[in-house]
Protein backbone atom coordinates (compact mmCIF):
# COMPACT_ATOMS: atom_id res chain seq x y z
CA MET A 1 -107.55 16.82 -54.81
CA ALA A 2 -110.50 16.96 -56.91
CA SER A 3 -108.19 17.79 -60.13
CA THR A 4 -105.65 14.69 -60.19
CA ARG A 5 -107.92 12.80 -62.64
CA ALA A 6 -107.46 16.01 -64.56
CA MET A 7 -104.16 15.71 -64.29
CA ALA A 8 -103.43 12.32 -64.68
CA THR A 9 -105.22 12.73 -68.22
CA ARG A 10 -102.21 16.09 -69.18
CA MET A 11 -99.70 13.35 -67.81
CA ILE A 12 -100.26 10.97 -70.03
CA MET A 13 -100.44 13.39 -73.04
CA ALA A 14 -97.41 14.74 -71.97
CA THR A 15 -95.80 11.33 -71.53
CA ALA A 16 -96.61 10.53 -75.38
CA ILE A 17 -95.66 14.15 -76.83
CA THR A 18 -92.29 14.32 -74.79
CA THR A 19 -90.40 11.46 -75.85
CA THR A 20 -86.20 12.02 -76.57
CA MET A 21 -83.87 12.22 -74.58
CA THR A 22 -80.60 14.19 -75.20
CA THR A 23 -77.34 14.06 -74.41
CA GLU A 24 -77.57 16.82 -71.50
CA ASP A 25 -80.76 15.12 -70.00
CA PHE A 26 -78.80 11.71 -69.63
CA ALA A 27 -76.21 13.85 -68.04
CA ARG A 28 -78.40 15.23 -65.52
CA LEU A 29 -80.55 11.59 -64.81
CA LEU A 30 -76.89 10.03 -64.52
CA ALA A 31 -76.01 12.77 -61.86
CA TRP A 32 -79.43 13.04 -59.71
CA THR A 33 -79.24 9.39 -59.52
CA SER A 34 -76.14 8.44 -58.42
CA PRO A 35 -75.23 6.84 -54.75
CA ALA A 36 -72.71 10.07 -54.77
CA TYR A 37 -75.33 12.69 -55.45
CA PRO A 38 -75.55 14.07 -51.75
CA VAL A 39 -78.83 13.24 -50.23
CA GLY A 40 -77.97 10.43 -47.72
CA ALA A 41 -79.91 7.79 -49.42
CA TYR A 42 -77.49 5.39 -47.81
CA THR A 43 -78.43 5.90 -44.54
CA TYR A 44 -82.09 4.53 -45.11
CA SER A 45 -83.05 0.79 -45.48
CA HIS A 46 -87.03 0.93 -45.70
CA GLY A 47 -87.64 -1.37 -43.31
CA ILE A 48 -85.08 -3.77 -44.52
CA GLU A 49 -82.99 -3.80 -41.32
CA ALA A 50 -86.08 -4.86 -39.28
CA ALA A 51 -86.76 -7.81 -41.77
CA VAL A 52 -83.87 -9.16 -41.75
CA GLU A 53 -83.64 -8.88 -37.46
CA ASP A 54 -87.41 -10.24 -38.10
CA GLY A 55 -85.54 -13.25 -40.58
CA ALA A 56 -88.16 -12.00 -43.39
CA VAL A 57 -85.00 -10.97 -45.32
CA CYS A 58 -82.52 -13.80 -45.42
CA ASP A 59 -81.09 -14.13 -48.77
CA ALA A 60 -81.09 -12.97 -52.36
CA ALA A 61 -84.56 -14.12 -53.22
CA THR A 62 -86.29 -12.93 -50.22
CA LEU A 63 -84.24 -9.85 -50.51
CA ALA A 64 -85.43 -9.02 -54.40
CA ALA A 65 -88.82 -10.14 -53.35
CA TYR A 66 -89.01 -7.02 -50.49
CA ILE A 67 -88.11 -4.60 -53.11
CA ARG A 68 -90.32 -6.30 -55.89
CA THR A 69 -92.70 -5.42 -52.74
CA VAL A 70 -91.89 -2.01 -52.55
CA LEU A 71 -92.49 -1.10 -55.93
CA HIS A 72 -95.51 -3.17 -56.84
CA ASP A 73 -97.46 -2.26 -53.63
CA GLY A 74 -95.43 -0.07 -51.71
CA ALA A 75 -93.71 3.75 -51.59
CA GLY A 76 -92.27 2.56 -55.00
CA HIS A 77 -95.55 2.52 -56.25
CA ILE A 78 -96.59 5.86 -54.71
CA ASP A 79 -93.41 7.65 -55.60
CA GLY A 80 -93.30 6.45 -59.06
CA ALA A 81 -96.85 8.46 -59.72
CA LEU A 82 -96.07 11.35 -57.88
CA CYS A 83 -92.74 11.94 -60.02
CA ALA A 84 -94.31 11.34 -63.20
CA ALA A 85 -97.71 13.58 -61.78
CA ALA A 86 -94.57 16.50 -60.98
CA ILE A 87 -93.26 15.96 -64.39
CA ALA A 88 -96.88 16.57 -66.25
CA ALA A 89 -98.21 19.42 -64.00
CA VAL A 90 -99.72 22.03 -66.17
CA ASP A 91 -98.79 24.98 -64.19
CA ASP A 92 -97.32 25.71 -60.47
CA ALA A 93 -100.53 25.49 -58.85
CA ALA A 94 -101.27 22.04 -60.22
CA LEU A 95 -97.08 21.11 -59.14
CA ASP A 96 -97.59 22.59 -55.58
CA ALA A 97 -100.44 20.56 -54.92
CA ILE A 98 -98.57 17.52 -56.13
CA ALA A 99 -95.65 18.29 -53.58
CA GLU A 100 -98.38 18.65 -50.86
CA LEU A 101 -99.91 15.46 -51.40
CA ALA A 102 -96.36 13.23 -51.51
CA PHE A 103 -94.89 15.71 -48.16
CA ALA A 104 -98.22 14.00 -46.67
CA TRP A 105 -98.29 10.52 -48.26
CA ARG A 106 -96.08 8.35 -46.05
CA GLY A 107 -97.15 5.38 -43.54
CA THR A 108 -94.50 5.52 -40.85
CA ALA A 109 -92.33 8.16 -39.06
CA GLU A 110 -89.32 6.87 -40.76
CA THR A 111 -90.45 6.94 -43.84
CA ALA A 112 -91.65 10.11 -43.80
CA LEU A 113 -88.27 10.92 -42.44
CA GLU A 114 -86.18 8.82 -45.52
CA SER A 115 -88.66 10.75 -48.08
CA THR A 116 -88.16 14.28 -47.03
CA ALA A 117 -85.00 14.29 -45.84
CA GLN A 118 -83.86 12.94 -49.02
CA GLY A 119 -85.83 15.67 -50.67
CA ASN A 120 -84.40 18.42 -49.10
CA ALA A 121 -80.64 17.48 -49.55
CA PHE A 122 -82.12 16.58 -53.55
CA ALA A 123 -83.70 19.96 -53.71
CA LEU A 124 -80.35 21.79 -51.73
CA VAL A 125 -78.05 20.47 -53.75
CA THR A 126 -79.65 20.61 -57.27
CA MET A 127 -80.06 24.54 -56.82
CA ALA A 128 -76.59 24.67 -56.23
CA ALA A 129 -75.24 22.62 -58.99
CA TRP A 130 -78.12 23.07 -61.76
CA PRO A 131 -79.73 26.52 -60.93
CA ASP A 132 -82.68 27.27 -62.45
CA ALA A 133 -85.21 29.80 -61.27
CA GLY A 134 -88.53 27.72 -61.92
CA PHE A 135 -86.97 24.47 -59.75
CA ALA A 136 -85.81 27.32 -56.96
CA ALA A 137 -88.67 29.36 -56.89
CA PHE A 138 -91.00 25.93 -56.39
CA CYS A 139 -88.50 25.19 -53.57
CA ALA A 140 -88.88 27.98 -51.87
CA ARG A 141 -92.88 27.43 -51.89
CA HIS A 142 -92.08 24.50 -50.26
CA PRO A 143 -89.23 25.12 -47.31
CA LYS A 144 -88.72 21.96 -45.55
CA ARG A 145 -91.61 20.04 -47.09
CA LEU A 146 -90.37 18.32 -50.42
CA ALA A 147 -90.42 14.68 -50.63
CA HIS A 148 -87.72 13.16 -52.34
CA ALA A 149 -90.26 12.01 -55.44
CA SER A 150 -92.03 15.45 -56.00
CA ALA A 151 -88.35 17.38 -55.60
CA PHE A 152 -87.28 15.30 -58.26
CA GLY A 153 -90.01 15.16 -60.30
CA ALA A 154 -90.26 19.01 -60.19
CA ALA A 155 -86.16 19.36 -61.03
CA CYS A 156 -87.28 16.96 -64.21
CA ARG A 157 -90.13 18.73 -65.03
CA PHE A 158 -88.39 22.22 -65.27
CA ALA A 159 -85.41 20.44 -67.34
CA ALA A 160 -87.61 18.98 -69.31
CA ILE A 161 -86.64 15.71 -68.92
CA PRO A 162 -88.82 13.00 -70.81
CA PRO A 163 -91.29 11.30 -68.14
CA ARG A 164 -90.88 7.35 -69.08
CA ASP A 165 -87.14 8.77 -68.50
CA ALA A 166 -86.92 10.22 -65.50
CA VAL A 167 -89.59 7.83 -63.48
CA PHE A 168 -87.60 4.80 -64.70
CA ALA A 169 -84.37 6.42 -63.37
CA TYR A 170 -85.65 7.28 -60.28
CA LEU A 171 -87.37 3.78 -59.68
CA THR A 172 -84.02 1.88 -60.30
CA ALA A 173 -81.91 4.41 -58.02
CA PHE A 174 -85.00 3.59 -55.85
CA ALA A 175 -84.21 -0.28 -55.33
CA ALA A 176 -80.74 -0.05 -56.26
CA ASN A 177 -80.36 1.72 -52.67
CA LEU A 178 -82.42 -0.95 -51.39
CA THR A 179 -80.26 -3.53 -52.79
CA SER A 180 -77.22 -1.93 -51.66
CA ALA A 181 -78.68 -2.02 -47.81
CA GLY A 182 -79.60 -5.46 -48.25
CA VAL A 183 -76.11 -6.65 -49.25
CA ARG A 184 -75.03 -4.62 -46.30
CA LEU A 185 -77.64 -6.47 -43.66
CA VAL A 186 -78.04 -9.48 -44.84
CA PRO A 187 -75.16 -9.53 -45.96
CA LEU A 188 -74.93 -10.76 -49.45
CA GLY A 189 -71.32 -11.15 -51.85
CA GLN A 190 -71.40 -7.61 -54.20
CA THR A 191 -72.08 -10.83 -57.17
CA ASP A 192 -75.45 -11.47 -55.70
CA GLY A 193 -76.19 -8.18 -54.92
CA GLN A 194 -75.58 -7.54 -58.70
CA ARG A 195 -78.26 -10.38 -59.14
CA VAL A 196 -80.73 -8.82 -57.28
CA THR A 197 -80.30 -5.92 -59.20
CA ALA A 198 -80.01 -7.65 -62.69
CA GLY A 199 -83.23 -9.88 -61.81
CA LEU A 200 -85.49 -6.47 -60.31
CA LEU A 201 -85.28 -4.79 -64.11
CA PRO A 202 -89.00 -6.29 -64.82
CA ALA A 203 -90.15 -4.87 -62.06
CA ILE A 204 -89.20 -1.35 -62.56
CA THR A 205 -90.33 -1.32 -65.82
CA ALA A 206 -93.66 -2.47 -64.80
CA ALA A 207 -93.61 0.01 -62.04
CA THR A 208 -92.75 2.67 -64.54
CA GLU A 209 -95.52 2.09 -66.74
CA ALA A 210 -97.94 2.11 -63.76
CA ALA A 211 -96.76 5.27 -62.72
CA LEU A 212 -97.08 6.70 -66.40
CA ALA A 213 -100.72 5.74 -66.32
CA ALA A 214 -102.03 6.01 -62.69
CA ASP A 215 -104.57 8.26 -61.19
CA LEU A 216 -103.90 9.87 -58.50
CA ASP A 217 -107.71 9.93 -57.08
CA ASP A 218 -107.20 5.60 -57.41
CA LEU A 219 -103.82 5.61 -55.86
CA GLY A 220 -102.67 3.81 -53.06
CA THR A 221 -100.60 1.19 -51.54
CA ALA A 222 -100.88 -2.88 -50.05
CA SER A 223 -97.59 -3.63 -48.33
CA PRO A 224 -99.08 -3.40 -44.34
CA MET A 225 -96.37 -5.93 -43.25
CA ILE A 226 -93.59 -3.51 -44.64
CA ASP A 227 -94.73 -0.43 -43.06
CA LEU A 228 -95.23 -2.74 -39.81
CA PHE A 229 -91.22 -3.60 -40.38
CA SER A 230 -90.32 0.12 -40.47
CA MET A 231 -92.57 0.80 -37.08
CA ARG A 232 -90.57 -2.11 -35.22
CA HIS A 233 -87.54 -0.63 -36.76
CA GLU A 234 -88.08 2.94 -34.58
CA THR A 235 -87.58 0.48 -31.61
CA GLN A 236 -85.04 -1.86 -32.75
CA TYR A 237 -82.16 -2.25 -30.41
CA THR A 238 -79.09 -2.48 -32.96
CA ARG A 239 -79.53 -0.14 -35.63
CA LEU A 240 -77.37 0.79 -38.68
CA PHE A 241 -79.82 2.76 -40.74
CA ARG A 242 -82.23 5.70 -39.98
CA SER A 243 -85.06 3.53 -41.62
């Protein structure tokens, strides 16, 4: 994508210009990131199930460390930047390029499924419950090829939701789902789960700022063990989750 550096510059400009979130914006974000929004997020652990079986995740501290790594060096880092770029896309061509990049950007079969199954589900329910002609046209151009981050970012773009709020909400929901998976798998008590959630706030905030400043030409991951856990999960004998 030769134009991604220019898009990153425009993204930062858009972030600086659009800063106020309305009550309607807030309501949309609460709905779109709620565990009740039917995208199937609860069925994915992002490799945590394999990490628990391996003993790498065994308590609240190791669960928090795993999720921080995802946010700082893994899919959370990538998805935040793609979400922000989709919100700031200057036209349909730029948005479509980001959607195609997001669809291709996964290291394993299961994380690809995790991303696209949720993205396609998000698109369907959002078109039905929060109809928007621009978003519907975008989804029609990418049938069954939508990553969650780009679908969410596109919806926020057409709803004119401020980028920082949108990315922060997306990453908070992403981290919360992984925490919920860990609570069930380790297992942990609900209070420990909430301690993990509270402790992740600095990592989510940092990931949000990194996403807003990201240059898609220089974007990458550095979390090979998480990819390995995801690959091991594909053949794990007993599984509760799809990833």
